[in-house]
Amino acid sequence: MCLLVHQPKTTKFSDDFLADVFSSNRDGFGVMYAEAGRLEVARFLPETADEFIALYRAHADGRECIWHARMQTHGVIDIGNCHPYTVTPRIALAHNGILATGNSWDEDRSDTWHFIRNVIEPVVAHDEARILDPVWQAFIGQLIGSSNKFGIMNSSGVAVIINRSSGVEFAGAWLSNTYAWSAHKFGIGSRVASTRIWDWQDAYGHGSSTPRSGSSFGNGDSISKVYRAARNCYIRGTLARWVMDAPQKAAQLLNEIEQDMTGTTGEIVWEDPEVAIEWIADYFDRVDGHPSMDREDRSDDWLAAAVD
């Protein structure tokens, strides 16, 4: 999960917004910016919203910077797993999302730490200018999938956002998602055009699909009821709890969203629930909770029933 932000000096975030961000991302705060030809990186473990706001005001407010608020997925909660991570003395990187490469080598470290050490650092340490290469940027974006975003900055203050198009603009800044904060509370809806269902192949390479019509669960619950329950939890910020409390329904919902994964979604929900939460949240985030947006071009009764 988490929230990644690239802001200009002119951005003014309210205390209400910052408190809202902290309410869903309590496991670390970090910021990077350039000053006098140096890359400054600061990382903290705030315990309260007031402390989070004070740290933001002291280190990020009024600066062009990239900052990150963490919600733990892989790795322990400590300063070492706070973002941004130093890649070289002149380059740092922060990440939002869940990387398929995982953290099996050292489970105390995050998936981001592993990806930097195994993929990013060997290249960038040899050629720091590589981060400015559009071809390299596109390659990394395809490698991690569009549900993942990287924010990279160098000591000159040049910021690179990988998969920028998957984020949103708010208060003059770029934000990596709308599910790790109460976007609807601040007047932000879907981050993509509402005329299409998200193609899951963009992020996970499993191929695209749409929910199947007339499907139901073994316990008699229709897919539309389960969809509504999941969507309501998404809107209220309790989707993670719903997935943990109702793993069978979460697995069935993933089956409906991604038919090619039928038979494996149960394993994902039980063995790596963070991934399931991320995938379902990304789905609702991208279609703004309305899979019938393109209803005029579709004849799927299930889509109409889901929002009745």
PDB file of C-alpha atoms in Angstrom:
ATOM      1  CA  MET A   1       0.000   0.000   0.000  1.00  0.00           C
ATOM      2  CA  CYS A   2       1.563   3.332   1.153  1.00  0.00           C
ATOM      3  CA  LEU A   3       1.403   6.759  -0.445  1.00  0.00           C
ATOM      4  CA  LEU A   4       4.115   8.295  -2.617  1.00  0.00           C
ATOM      5  CA  VAL A   5       4.019  12.042  -3.316  1.00  0.00           C
ATOM      6  CA  HIS A   6       6.001  14.336  -5.611  1.00  0.00           C
ATOM      7  CA  GLN A   7       5.279  17.955  -4.739  1.00  0.00           C
ATOM      8  CA  PRO A   8       6.476  21.360  -5.968  1.00  0.00           C
ATOM      9  CA  LYS A   9       7.381  24.168  -3.567  1.00  0.00           C
ATOM     10  CA  THR A  10       3.957  25.746  -4.061  1.00  0.00           C
ATOM     11  CA  THR A  11       1.922  22.789  -2.772  1.00  0.00           C
ATOM     12  CA  LYS A  12       0.003  23.482   0.426  1.00  0.00           C
ATOM     13  CA  PHE A  13      -1.329  20.397   2.164  1.00  0.00           C
ATOM     14  CA  SER A  14      -3.779  20.962   5.007  1.00  0.00           C
ATOM     15  CA  ASP A  15      -3.440  19.388   8.434  1.00  0.00           C
ATOM     16  CA  ASP A  16      -6.669  17.492   7.716  1.00  0.00           C
ATOM     17  CA  PHE A  17      -5.140  15.910   4.632  1.00  0.00           C
ATOM     18  CA  LEU A  18      -1.917  14.990   6.410  1.00  0.00           C
ATOM     19  CA  ALA A  19      -3.810  13.484   9.351  1.00  0.00           C
ATOM     20  CA  ASP A  20      -5.891  11.484   6.909  1.00  0.00           C
ATOM     21  CA  VAL A  21      -2.755  10.146   5.197  1.00  0.00           C
ATOM     22  CA  PHE A  22      -1.268   9.130   8.551  1.00  0.00           C
ATOM     23  CA  SER A  23      -4.470   7.314   9.564  1.00  0.00           C
ATOM     24  CA  SER A  24      -3.854   4.720   6.819  1.00  0.00           C
ATOM     25  CA  ASN A  25      -0.049   4.862   6.653  1.00  0.00           C
ATOM     26  CA  ARG A  26       1.362   4.729  10.173  1.00  0.00           C
ATOM     27  CA  ASP A  27       4.533   2.717   9.630  1.00  0.00           C
ATOM     28  CA  GLY A  28       7.039   5.340   8.555  1.00  0.00           C
ATOM     29  CA  PHE A  29       7.546   8.718   6.926  1.00  0.00           C
ATOM     30  CA  GLY A  30      10.409   9.826   4.711  1.00  0.00           C
ATOM     31  CA  VAL A  31      11.341  12.671   2.398  1.00  0.00           C
ATOM     32  CA  MET A  32      14.092  13.446  -0.133  1.00  0.00           C
ATOM     33  CA  TYR A  33      15.079  16.768  -1.669  1.00  0.00           C
ATOM     34  CA  ALA A  34      18.144  18.452  -3.133  1.00  0.00           C
ATOM     35  CA  GLU A  35      19.892  21.309  -1.384  1.00  0.00           C
ATOM     36  CA  ALA A  36      23.179  22.993  -2.313  1.00  0.00           C
ATOM     37  CA  GLY A  37      24.068  20.169  -4.683  1.00  0.00           C
ATOM     38  CA  ARG A  38      23.434  17.469  -2.082  1.00  0.00           C
ATOM     39  CA  LEU A  39      20.647  14.912  -1.865  1.00  0.00           C
ATOM     40  CA  GLU A  40      19.059  15.055   1.574  1.00  0.00           C
ATOM     41  CA  VAL A  41      17.131  12.024   2.821  1.00  0.00           C
ATOM     42  CA  ALA A  42      15.279  12.025   6.150  1.00  0.00           C
ATOM     43  CA  ARG A  43      13.283   9.103   7.598  1.00  0.00           C
ATOM     44  CA  PHE A  44      11.156   8.859  10.719  1.00  0.00           C
ATOM     45  CA  LEU A  45       8.713   6.649  12.648  1.00  0.00           C
ATOM     46  CA  PRO A  46       5.998   9.054  13.830  1.00  0.00           C
ATOM     47  CA  GLU A  47       3.667   7.656  16.473  1.00  0.00           C
ATOM     48  CA  THR A  48       0.814  10.151  16.180  1.00  0.00           C
ATOM     49  CA  ALA A  49      -0.852  12.255  13.520  1.00  0.00           C
ATOM     50  CA  ASP A  50       0.395  15.412  15.232  1.00  0.00           C
ATOM     51  CA  GLU A  51       3.972  14.118  15.068  1.00  0.00           C
ATOM     52  CA  PHE A  52       3.527  13.174  11.409  1.00  0.00           C
ATOM     53  CA  ILE A  53       2.233  16.666  10.608  1.00  0.00           C
ATOM     54  CA  ALA A  54       5.081  18.316  12.519  1.00  0.00           C
ATOM     55  CA  LEU A  55       7.671  16.229  10.646  1.00  0.00           C
ATOM     56  CA  TYR A  56       6.073  17.077   7.311  1.00  0.00           C
ATOM     57  CA  ARG A  57       6.070  20.799   8.162  1.00  0.00           C
ATOM     58  CA  ALA A  58       9.713  20.677   9.226  1.00  0.00           C
ATOM     59  CA  HIS A  59      11.135  18.632   6.357  1.00  0.00           C
ATOM     60  CA  ALA A  60       8.782  18.761   3.333  1.00  0.00           C
ATOM     61  CA  ASP A  61       6.548  21.814   3.510  1.00  0.00           C
ATOM     62  CA  GLY A  62       7.602  24.493   1.026  1.00  0.00           C
ATOM     63  CA  ARG A  63      10.111  22.251  -0.750  1.00  0.00           C
ATOM     64  CA  GLU A  64      10.124  20.506  -4.065  1.00  0.00           C
ATOM     65  CA  CYS A  65      10.513  16.982  -2.798  1.00  0.00           C
ATOM     66  CA  ILE A  66       9.375  13.388  -2.946  1.00  0.00           C
ATOM     67  CA  TRP A  67       7.906  12.020   0.257  1.00  0.00           C
ATOM     68  CA  HIS A  68       6.504   8.676   1.311  1.00  0.00           C
ATOM     69  CA  ALA A  69       4.102   7.482   4.002  1.00  0.00           C
ATOM     70  CA  ARG A  70       4.415   3.755   4.658  1.00  0.00           C
ATOM     71  CA  MET A  71       1.893   1.061   5.435  1.00  0.00           C
ATOM     72  CA  GLN A  72       3.789  -2.159   6.136  1.00  0.00           C
ATOM     73  CA  THR A  73       3.485  -5.039   3.686  1.00  0.00           C
ATOM     74  CA  HIS A  74       6.865  -6.769   3.396  1.00  0.00           C
ATOM     75  CA  GLY A  75       9.587  -6.355   6.006  1.00  0.00           C
ATOM     76  CA  VAL A  76       9.550  -5.206   9.606  1.00  0.00           C
ATOM     77  CA  ILE A  77       8.547  -1.758  10.813  1.00  0.00           C
ATOM     78  CA  ASP A  78      11.768   0.142  11.442  1.00  0.00           C
ATOM     79  CA  ILE A  79      13.789   3.062  10.148  1.00  0.00           C
ATOM     80  CA  GLY A  80      15.683   0.759   7.803  1.00  0.00           C
ATOM     81  CA  ASN A  81      12.473  -0.050   5.914  1.00  0.00           C
ATOM     82  CA  CYS A  82      11.269   3.537   5.713  1.00  0.00           C
ATOM     83  CA  HIS A  83      11.427   5.114   2.290  1.00  0.00           C
ATOM     84  CA  PRO A  84      13.275   6.687   0.516  1.00  0.00           C
ATOM     85  CA  TYR A  85      16.111   4.207   0.146  1.00  0.00           C
ATOM     86  CA  THR A  86      19.576   5.408  -0.803  1.00  0.00           C
ATOM     87  CA  VAL A  87      20.668   3.866  -4.111  1.00  0.00           C
ATOM     88  CA  THR A  88      23.937   5.808  -4.380  1.00  0.00           C
ATOM     89  CA  PRO A  89      25.148   8.833  -2.376  1.00  0.00           C
ATOM     90  CA  ARG A  90      23.519  11.010  -5.045  1.00  0.00           C
ATOM     91  CA  ILE A  91      20.327   9.042  -5.836  1.00  0.00           C
ATOM     92  CA  ALA A  92      17.450   7.767  -3.703  1.00  0.00           C
ATOM     93  CA  LEU A  93      14.213   5.912  -4.446  1.00  0.00           C
ATOM     94  CA  ALA A  94      10.783   5.512  -2.831  1.00  0.00           C
ATOM     95  CA  HIS A  95       8.091   3.043  -3.873  1.00  0.00           C
ATOM     96  CA  ASN A  96       4.347   2.559  -3.681  1.00  0.00           C
ATOM     97  CA  GLY A  97       2.882  -0.869  -4.377  1.00  0.00           C
ATOM     98  CA  ILE A  98       3.755  -4.513  -3.881  1.00  0.00           C
ATOM     99  CA  LEU A  99       6.489  -6.006  -6.042  1.00  0.00           C
ATOM    100  CA  ALA A 100       6.061  -9.557  -7.298  1.00  0.00           C
ATOM    101  CA  THR A 101       9.759 -10.183  -6.623  1.00  0.00           C
ATOM    102  CA  GLY A 102       9.031 -10.220  -2.885  1.00  0.00           C
ATOM    103  CA  ASN A 103      11.542 -10.322  -0.037  1.00  0.00           C
ATOM    104  CA  SER A 104      12.477 -13.992   0.357  1.00  0.00           C
ATOM    105  CA  TRP A 105      16.240 -13.388   0.675  1.00  0.00           C
ATOM    106  CA  ASP A 106      15.829 -11.371   3.890  1.00  0.00           C
ATOM    107  CA  GLU A 107      12.285 -11.280   5.255  1.00  0.00           C
ATOM    108  CA  ASP A 108      13.132  -8.441   7.630  1.00  0.00           C
ATOM    109  CA  ARG A 109      13.784  -6.245   4.607  1.00  0.00           C
ATOM    110  CA  SER A 110      11.087  -4.905   2.301  1.00  0.00           C
ATOM    111  CA  ASP A 111      10.375  -5.917  -1.274  1.00  0.00           C
ATOM    112  CA  THR A 112      11.588  -2.460  -2.302  1.00  0.00           C
ATOM    113  CA  TRP A 113      14.980  -2.958  -0.633  1.00  0.00           C
ATOM    114  CA  HIS A 114      15.408  -6.262  -2.462  1.00  0.00           C
ATOM    115  CA  PHE A 115      14.462  -4.771  -5.839  1.00  0.00           C
ATOM    116  CA  ILE A 116      16.872  -1.873  -5.415  1.00  0.00           C
ATOM    117  CA  ARG A 117      19.768  -4.102  -4.421  1.00  0.00           C
ATOM    118  CA  ASN A 118      19.117  -6.740  -7.094  1.00  0.00           C
ATOM    119  CA  VAL A 119      17.898  -4.669 -10.055  1.00  0.00           C
ATOM    120  CA  ILE A 120      18.306  -0.907  -9.662  1.00  0.00           C
ATOM    121  CA  GLU A 121      21.613  -0.458  -7.829  1.00  0.00           C
ATOM    122  CA  PRO A 122      23.830  -2.632 -10.074  1.00  0.00           C
ATOM    123  CA  VAL A 123      22.889  -0.496 -13.072  1.00  0.00           C
ATOM    124  CA  VAL A 124      22.607   2.955 -11.512  1.00  0.00           C
ATOM    125  CA  ALA A 125      25.796   2.656  -9.452  1.00  0.00           C
ATOM    126  CA  HIS A 126      27.652   2.092 -12.717  1.00  0.00           C
ATOM    127  CA  ASP A 127      25.796   4.830 -14.633  1.00  0.00           C
ATOM    128  CA  GLU A 128      23.846   7.346 -12.548  1.00  0.00           C
ATOM    129  CA  ALA A 129      22.582   9.099 -15.685  1.00  0.00           C
ATOM    130  CA  ARG A 130      20.580   5.985 -16.505  1.00  0.00           C
ATOM    131  CA  ILE A 131      17.680   7.240 -14.365  1.00  0.00           C
ATOM    132  CA  LEU A 132      17.222  10.054 -16.923  1.00  0.00           C
ATOM    133  CA  ASP A 133      16.986   7.669 -19.875  1.00  0.00           C
ATOM    134  CA  PRO A 134      13.339   7.404 -21.072  1.00  0.00           C
ATOM    135  CA  VAL A 135      14.001   3.919 -22.453  1.00  0.00           C
ATOM    136  CA  TRP A 136      15.291   2.708 -19.083  1.00  0.00           C
ATOM    137  CA  GLN A 137      12.377   4.393 -17.312  1.00  0.00           C
ATOM    138  CA  ALA A 138       9.882   2.633 -19.595  1.00  0.00           C
ATOM    139  CA  PHE A 139      11.635  -0.702 -19.090  1.00  0.00           C
ATOM    140  CA  ILE A 140      11.476  -0.398 -15.293  1.00  0.00           C
ATOM    141  CA  GLY A 141       7.830   0.667 -15.497  1.00  0.00           C
ATOM    142  CA  GLN A 142       6.923  -2.414 -17.517  1.00  0.00           C
ATOM    143  CA  LEU A 143       8.999  -4.632 -15.255  1.00  0.00           C
ATOM    144  CA  ILE A 144       7.242  -3.586 -12.050  1.00  0.00           C
ATOM    145  CA  GLY A 145       3.740  -3.165 -13.539  1.00  0.00           C
ATOM    146  CA  SER A 146       1.548  -0.070 -13.462  1.00  0.00           C
ATOM    147  CA  SER A 147       0.184  -0.731  -9.966  1.00  0.00           C
ATOM    148  CA  ASN A 148       3.721  -0.015  -8.709  1.00  0.00           C
ATOM    149  CA  LYS A 149       5.288   3.435  -8.814  1.00  0.00           C
ATOM    150  CA  PHE A 150       8.832   4.583  -8.125  1.00  0.00           C
ATOM    151  CA  GLY A 151       9.865   8.090  -7.168  1.00  0.00           C
ATOM    152  CA  ILE A 152      13.564   8.727  -7.856  1.00  0.00           C
ATOM    153  CA  MET A 153      15.538  11.900  -7.172  1.00  0.00           C
ATOM    154  CA  ASN A 154      19.164  12.881  -7.685  1.00  0.00           C
ATOM    155  CA  SER A 155      21.405  15.445  -5.998  1.00  0.00           C
ATOM    156  CA  SER A 156      20.540  18.031  -8.664  1.00  0.00           C
ATOM    157  CA  GLY A 157      16.900  17.859  -7.632  1.00  0.00           C
ATOM    158  CA  VAL A 158      15.759  16.100 -10.804  1.00  0.00           C
ATOM    159  CA  ALA A 159      12.740  13.937  -9.987  1.00  0.00           C
ATOM    160  CA  VAL A 160      11.712  10.878 -12.013  1.00  0.00           C
ATOM    161  CA  ILE A 161       8.371   9.177 -11.457  1.00  0.00           C
ATOM    162  CA  ILE A 162       8.058   5.669 -12.875  1.00  0.00           C
ATOM    163  CA  ASN A 163       4.454   4.907 -13.939  1.00  0.00           C
ATOM    164  CA  ARG A 164       3.375   8.497 -13.350  1.00  0.00           C
ATOM    165  CA  SER A 165       0.221   7.992 -15.438  1.00  0.00           C
ATOM    166  CA  SER A 166      -1.132   5.609 -12.803  1.00  0.00           C
ATOM    167  CA  GLY A 167      -1.267   8.377 -10.196  1.00  0.00           C
ATOM    168  CA  VAL A 168      -3.430  11.461  -9.633  1.00  0.00           C
ATOM    169  CA  GLU A 169      -2.941  15.213  -9.335  1.00  0.00           C
ATOM    170  CA  PHE A 170      -4.015  16.878  -6.099  1.00  0.00           C
ATOM    171  CA  ALA A 171      -3.151  20.296  -4.641  1.00  0.00           C
ATOM    172  CA  GLY A 172      -0.643  20.792  -7.434  1.00  0.00           C
ATOM    173  CA  ALA A 173       1.235  17.615  -6.483  1.00  0.00           C
ATOM    174  CA  TRP A 174       1.372  14.088  -7.896  1.00  0.00           C
ATOM    175  CA  LEU A 175       0.041  11.304  -5.647  1.00  0.00           C
ATOM    176  CA  SER A 176       0.562   7.634  -6.396  1.00  0.00           C
ATOM    177  CA  ASN A 177      -2.964   6.410  -5.630  1.00  0.00           C
ATOM    178  CA  THR A 178      -6.384   7.249  -4.224  1.00  0.00           C
ATOM    179  CA  TYR A 179      -6.819   4.251  -1.915  1.00  0.00           C
ATOM    180  CA  ALA A 180      -4.204   5.066   0.767  1.00  0.00           C
ATOM    181  CA  TRP A 181      -6.032   8.284   1.688  1.00  0.00           C
ATOM    182  CA  SER A 182      -9.665   9.409   1.678  1.00  0.00           C
ATOM    183  CA  ALA A 183      -9.596  10.806  -1.845  1.00  0.00           C
ATOM    184  CA  HIS A 184     -13.391  11.135  -2.019  1.00  0.00           C
ATOM    185  CA  LYS A 185     -13.302  13.323   1.111  1.00  0.00           C
ATOM    186  CA  PHE A 186     -11.067  15.772  -0.729  1.00  0.00           C
ATOM    187  CA  GLY A 187     -13.019  15.734  -4.004  1.00  0.00           C
ATOM    188  CA  ILE A 188     -10.910  13.235  -5.954  1.00  0.00           C
ATOM    189  CA  GLY A 189     -12.525  10.329  -7.825  1.00  0.00           C
ATOM    190  CA  SER A 190     -11.165   7.731 -10.215  1.00  0.00           C
ATOM    191  CA  ARG A 191      -7.656   8.354 -11.557  1.00  0.00           C
ATOM    192  CA  VAL A 192      -8.471   6.911 -14.985  1.00  0.00           C
ATOM    193  CA  ALA A 193     -11.133   7.514 -17.572  1.00  0.00           C
ATOM    194  CA  SER A 194     -14.409   5.958 -16.489  1.00  0.00           C
ATOM    195  CA  THR A 195     -15.113   4.496 -19.912  1.00  0.00           C
ATOM    196  CA  ARG A 196     -13.221   1.274 -19.474  1.00  0.00           C
ATOM    197  CA  ILE A 197     -12.570  -1.571 -17.100  1.00  0.00           C
ATOM    198  CA  TRP A 198      -8.914  -1.757 -16.092  1.00  0.00           C
ATOM    199  CA  ASP A 199      -6.861  -4.227 -18.067  1.00  0.00           C
ATOM    200  CA  TRP A 200      -5.101  -6.356 -15.459  1.00  0.00           C
ATOM    201  CA  GLN A 201      -2.425  -7.270 -17.973  1.00  0.00           C
ATOM    202  CA  ASP A 202      -1.106  -3.710 -17.590  1.00  0.00           C
ATOM    203  CA  ALA A 203       0.117  -4.527 -14.095  1.00  0.00           C
ATOM    204  CA  TYR A 204       0.301  -8.264 -13.640  1.00  0.00           C
ATOM    205  CA  GLY A 205       0.581  -9.826 -17.084  1.00  0.00           C
ATOM    206  CA  HIS A 206      -2.350 -12.158 -16.516  1.00  0.00           C
ATOM    207  CA  GLY A 207      -4.472 -10.880 -19.383  1.00  0.00           C
ATOM    208  CA  SER A 208      -7.604  -8.768 -19.230  1.00  0.00           C
ATOM    209  CA  SER A 209     -11.037  -9.871 -18.185  1.00  0.00           C
ATOM    210  CA  THR A 210     -14.429  -8.661 -17.049  1.00  0.00           C
ATOM    211  CA  PRO A 211     -16.662 -10.144 -14.342  1.00  0.00           C
ATOM    212  CA  ARG A 212     -18.756 -13.095 -15.389  1.00  0.00           C
ATOM    213  CA  SER A 213     -22.516 -12.765 -15.571  1.00  0.00           C
ATOM    214  CA  GLY A 214     -24.815 -14.850 -13.423  1.00  0.00           C
ATOM    215  CA  SER A 215     -22.138 -16.137 -11.066  1.00  0.00           C
ATOM    216  CA  SER A 216     -22.755 -17.055  -7.443  1.00  0.00           C
ATOM    217  CA  PHE A 217     -20.871 -18.564  -4.518  1.00  0.00           C
ATOM    218  CA  GLY A 218     -21.369 -21.960  -2.977  1.00  0.00           C
ATOM    219  CA  ASN A 219     -23.016 -20.386   0.062  1.00  0.00           C
ATOM    220  CA  GLY A 220     -25.655 -18.759  -2.104  1.00  0.00           C
ATOM    221  CA  ASP A 221     -24.256 -15.221  -1.951  1.00  0.00           C
ATOM    222  CA  SER A 222     -24.444 -13.614  -5.371  1.00  0.00           C
ATOM    223  CA  ILE A 223     -21.338 -12.000  -6.750  1.00  0.00           C
ATOM    224  CA  SER A 224     -23.141  -8.654  -6.868  1.00  0.00           C
ATOM    225  CA  LYS A 225     -23.702  -8.754  -3.085  1.00  0.00           C
ATOM    226  CA  VAL A 226     -20.083  -9.606  -2.437  1.00  0.00           C
ATOM    227  CA  TYR A 227     -18.992  -6.897  -4.845  1.00  0.00           C
ATOM    228  CA  ARG A 228     -21.118  -4.342  -2.985  1.00  0.00           C
ATOM    229  CA  ALA A 229     -19.726  -5.443   0.374  1.00  0.00           C
ATOM    230  CA  ALA A 230     -16.147  -5.157  -0.858  1.00  0.00           C
ATOM    231  CA  ARG A 231     -16.763  -1.805  -2.491  1.00  0.00           C
ATOM    232  CA  ASN A 232     -18.377  -0.404   0.663  1.00  0.00           C
ATOM    233  CA  CYS A 233     -15.341  -1.481   2.679  1.00  0.00           C
ATOM    234  CA  TYR A 234     -13.061   0.094   0.065  1.00  0.00           C
ATOM    235  CA  ILE A 235     -14.905   3.404   0.380  1.00  0.00           C
ATOM    236  CA  ARG A 236     -14.802   3.262   4.196  1.00  0.00           C
ATOM    237  CA  GLY A 237     -11.129   2.360   4.313  1.00  0.00           C
ATOM    238  CA  THR A 238     -11.720  -1.097   5.790  1.00  0.00           C
ATOM    239  CA  LEU A 239     -10.992  -3.243   2.731  1.00  0.00           C
ATOM    240  CA  ALA A 240      -7.967  -4.877   4.373  1.00  0.00           C
ATOM    241  CA  ARG A 241     -10.110  -6.025   7.296  1.00  0.00           C
ATOM    242  CA  TRP A 242     -12.760  -7.389   4.900  1.00  0.00           C
ATOM    243  CA  VAL A 243     -10.191  -9.462   3.006  1.00  0.00           C
ATOM    244  CA  MET A 244      -8.802 -10.882   6.245  1.00  0.00           C
ATOM    245  CA  ASP A 245     -12.263 -11.598   7.701  1.00  0.00           C
ATOM    246  CA  ALA A 246     -13.760 -13.055   4.504  1.00  0.00           C
ATOM    247  CA  PRO A 247     -10.900 -14.676   2.560  1.00  0.00           C
ATOM    248  CA  GLN A 248     -13.195 -17.017   0.602  1.00  0.00           C
ATOM    249  CA  LYS A 249     -15.261 -14.110  -0.670  1.00  0.00           C
ATOM    250  CA  ALA A 250     -12.117 -12.137  -1.450  1.00  0.00           C
ATOM    251  CA  ALA A 251     -10.806 -15.076  -3.489  1.00  0.00           C
ATOM    252  CA  GLN A 252     -14.092 -15.385  -5.363  1.00  0.00           C
ATOM    253  CA  LEU A 253     -14.122 -11.670  -6.095  1.00  0.00           C
ATOM    254  CA  LEU A 254     -10.617 -11.943  -7.530  1.00  0.00           C
ATOM    255  CA  ASN A 255     -11.830 -14.864  -9.651  1.00  0.00           C
ATOM    256  CA  GLU A 256     -14.548 -12.639 -11.098  1.00  0.00           C
ATOM    257  CA  ILE A 257     -12.138  -9.796 -11.767  1.00  0.00           C
ATOM    258  CA  GLU A 258      -9.433 -12.008 -13.268  1.00  0.00           C
ATOM    259  CA  GLN A 259     -10.780 -15.210 -14.779  1.00  0.00           C
ATOM    260  CA  ASP A 260      -7.370 -16.502 -15.861  1.00  0.00           C
ATOM    261  CA  MET A 261      -6.398 -16.836 -12.200  1.00  0.00           C
ATOM    262  CA  THR A 262      -9.249 -19.134 -11.185  1.00  0.00           C
ATOM    263  CA  GLY A 263      -7.877 -21.791  -8.869  1.00  0.00           C
ATOM    264  CA  THR A 264      -4.950 -19.676  -7.674  1.00  0.00           C
ATOM    265  CA  THR A 265      -6.671 -16.706  -6.055  1.00  0.00           C
ATOM    266  CA  GLY A 266      -7.364 -18.719  -2.908  1.00  0.00           C
ATOM    267  CA  GLU A 267      -3.639 -19.303  -2.494  1.00  0.00           C
ATOM    268  CA  ILE A 268      -2.960 -15.588  -2.979  1.00  0.00           C
ATOM    269  CA  VAL A 269      -5.531 -14.530  -0.379  1.00  0.00           C
ATOM    270  CA  TRP A 270      -4.378 -17.000   2.262  1.00  0.00           C
ATOM    271  CA  GLU A 271      -0.637 -16.966   1.623  1.00  0.00           C
ATOM    272  CA  ASP A 272      -0.114 -13.295   0.694  1.00  0.00           C
ATOM    273  CA  PRO A 273      -3.228 -11.313   1.671  1.00  0.00           C
ATOM    274  CA  GLU A 274      -1.400  -8.013   1.168  1.00  0.00           C
ATOM    275  CA  VAL A 275      -1.238  -8.733  -2.553  1.00  0.00           C
ATOM    276  CA  ALA A 276      -4.953  -9.574  -2.667  1.00  0.00           C
ATOM    277  CA  ILE A 277      -5.776  -6.342  -0.847  1.00  0.00           C
ATOM    278  CA  GLU A 278      -3.605  -4.369  -3.264  1.00  0.00           C
ATOM    279  CA  TRP A 279      -5.182  -5.949  -6.356  1.00  0.00           C
ATOM    280  CA  ILE A 280      -8.766  -5.424  -5.192  1.00  0.00           C
ATOM    281  CA  ALA A 281      -8.023  -1.867  -4.052  1.00  0.00           C
ATOM    282  CA  ASP A 282      -6.366  -1.079  -7.367  1.00  0.00           C
ATOM    283  CA  TYR A 283      -9.396  -2.411  -9.223  1.00  0.00           C
ATOM    284  CA  PHE A 284     -11.841  -0.225  -7.294  1.00  0.00           C
ATOM    285  CA  ASP A 285      -9.429   2.687  -7.424  1.00  0.00           C
ATOM    286  CA  ARG A 286      -9.166   2.578 -11.196  1.00  0.00           C
ATOM    287  CA  VAL A 287     -12.870   2.227 -11.929  1.00  0.00           C
ATOM    288  CA  ASP A 288     -13.931   4.425  -9.004  1.00  0.00           C
ATOM    289  CA  GLY A 289     -15.982   1.586  -7.623  1.00  0.00           C
ATOM    290  CA  HIS A 290     -18.307   1.543 -10.635  1.00  0.00           C
ATOM    291  CA  PRO A 291     -17.704  -1.428 -12.964  1.00  0.00           C
ATOM    292  CA  SER A 292     -20.803  -0.457 -14.953  1.00  0.00           C
ATOM    293  CA  MET A 293     -19.392   2.901 -16.078  1.00  0.00           C
ATOM    294  CA  ASP A 294     -19.285   1.731 -19.682  1.00  0.00           C
ATOM    295  CA  ARG A 295     -22.706   0.087 -19.402  1.00  0.00           C
ATOM    296  CA  GLU A 296     -23.917   1.582 -22.700  1.00  0.00           C
ATOM    297  CA  ASP A 297     -21.284  -0.422 -24.534  1.00  0.00           C
ATOM    298  CA  ARG A 298     -21.817  -3.647 -22.567  1.00  0.00           C
ATOM    299  CA  SER A 299     -24.613  -6.188 -22.078  1.00  0.00           C
ATOM    300  CA  ASP A 300     -23.285  -7.757 -18.869  1.00  0.00           C
ATOM    301  CA  ASP A 301     -26.237  -8.069 -16.474  1.00  0.00           C
ATOM    302  CA  TRP A 302     -23.884  -8.679 -13.580  1.00  0.00           C
ATOM    303  CA  LEU A 303     -22.428  -5.211 -13.951  1.00  0.00           C
ATOM    304  CA  ALA A 304     -25.830  -3.593 -13.770  1.00  0.00           C
ATOM    305  CA  ALA A 305     -26.854  -5.709 -10.776  1.00  0.00           C
ATOM    306  CA  ALA A 306     -23.659  -4.878  -8.899  1.00  0.00           C
ATOM    307  CA  VAL A 307     -24.602  -1.231  -8.436  1.00  0.00           C
ATOM    308  CA  ASP A 308     -28.378  -1.555  -8.046  1.00  0.00           C
TER     309      ASP A 308
END
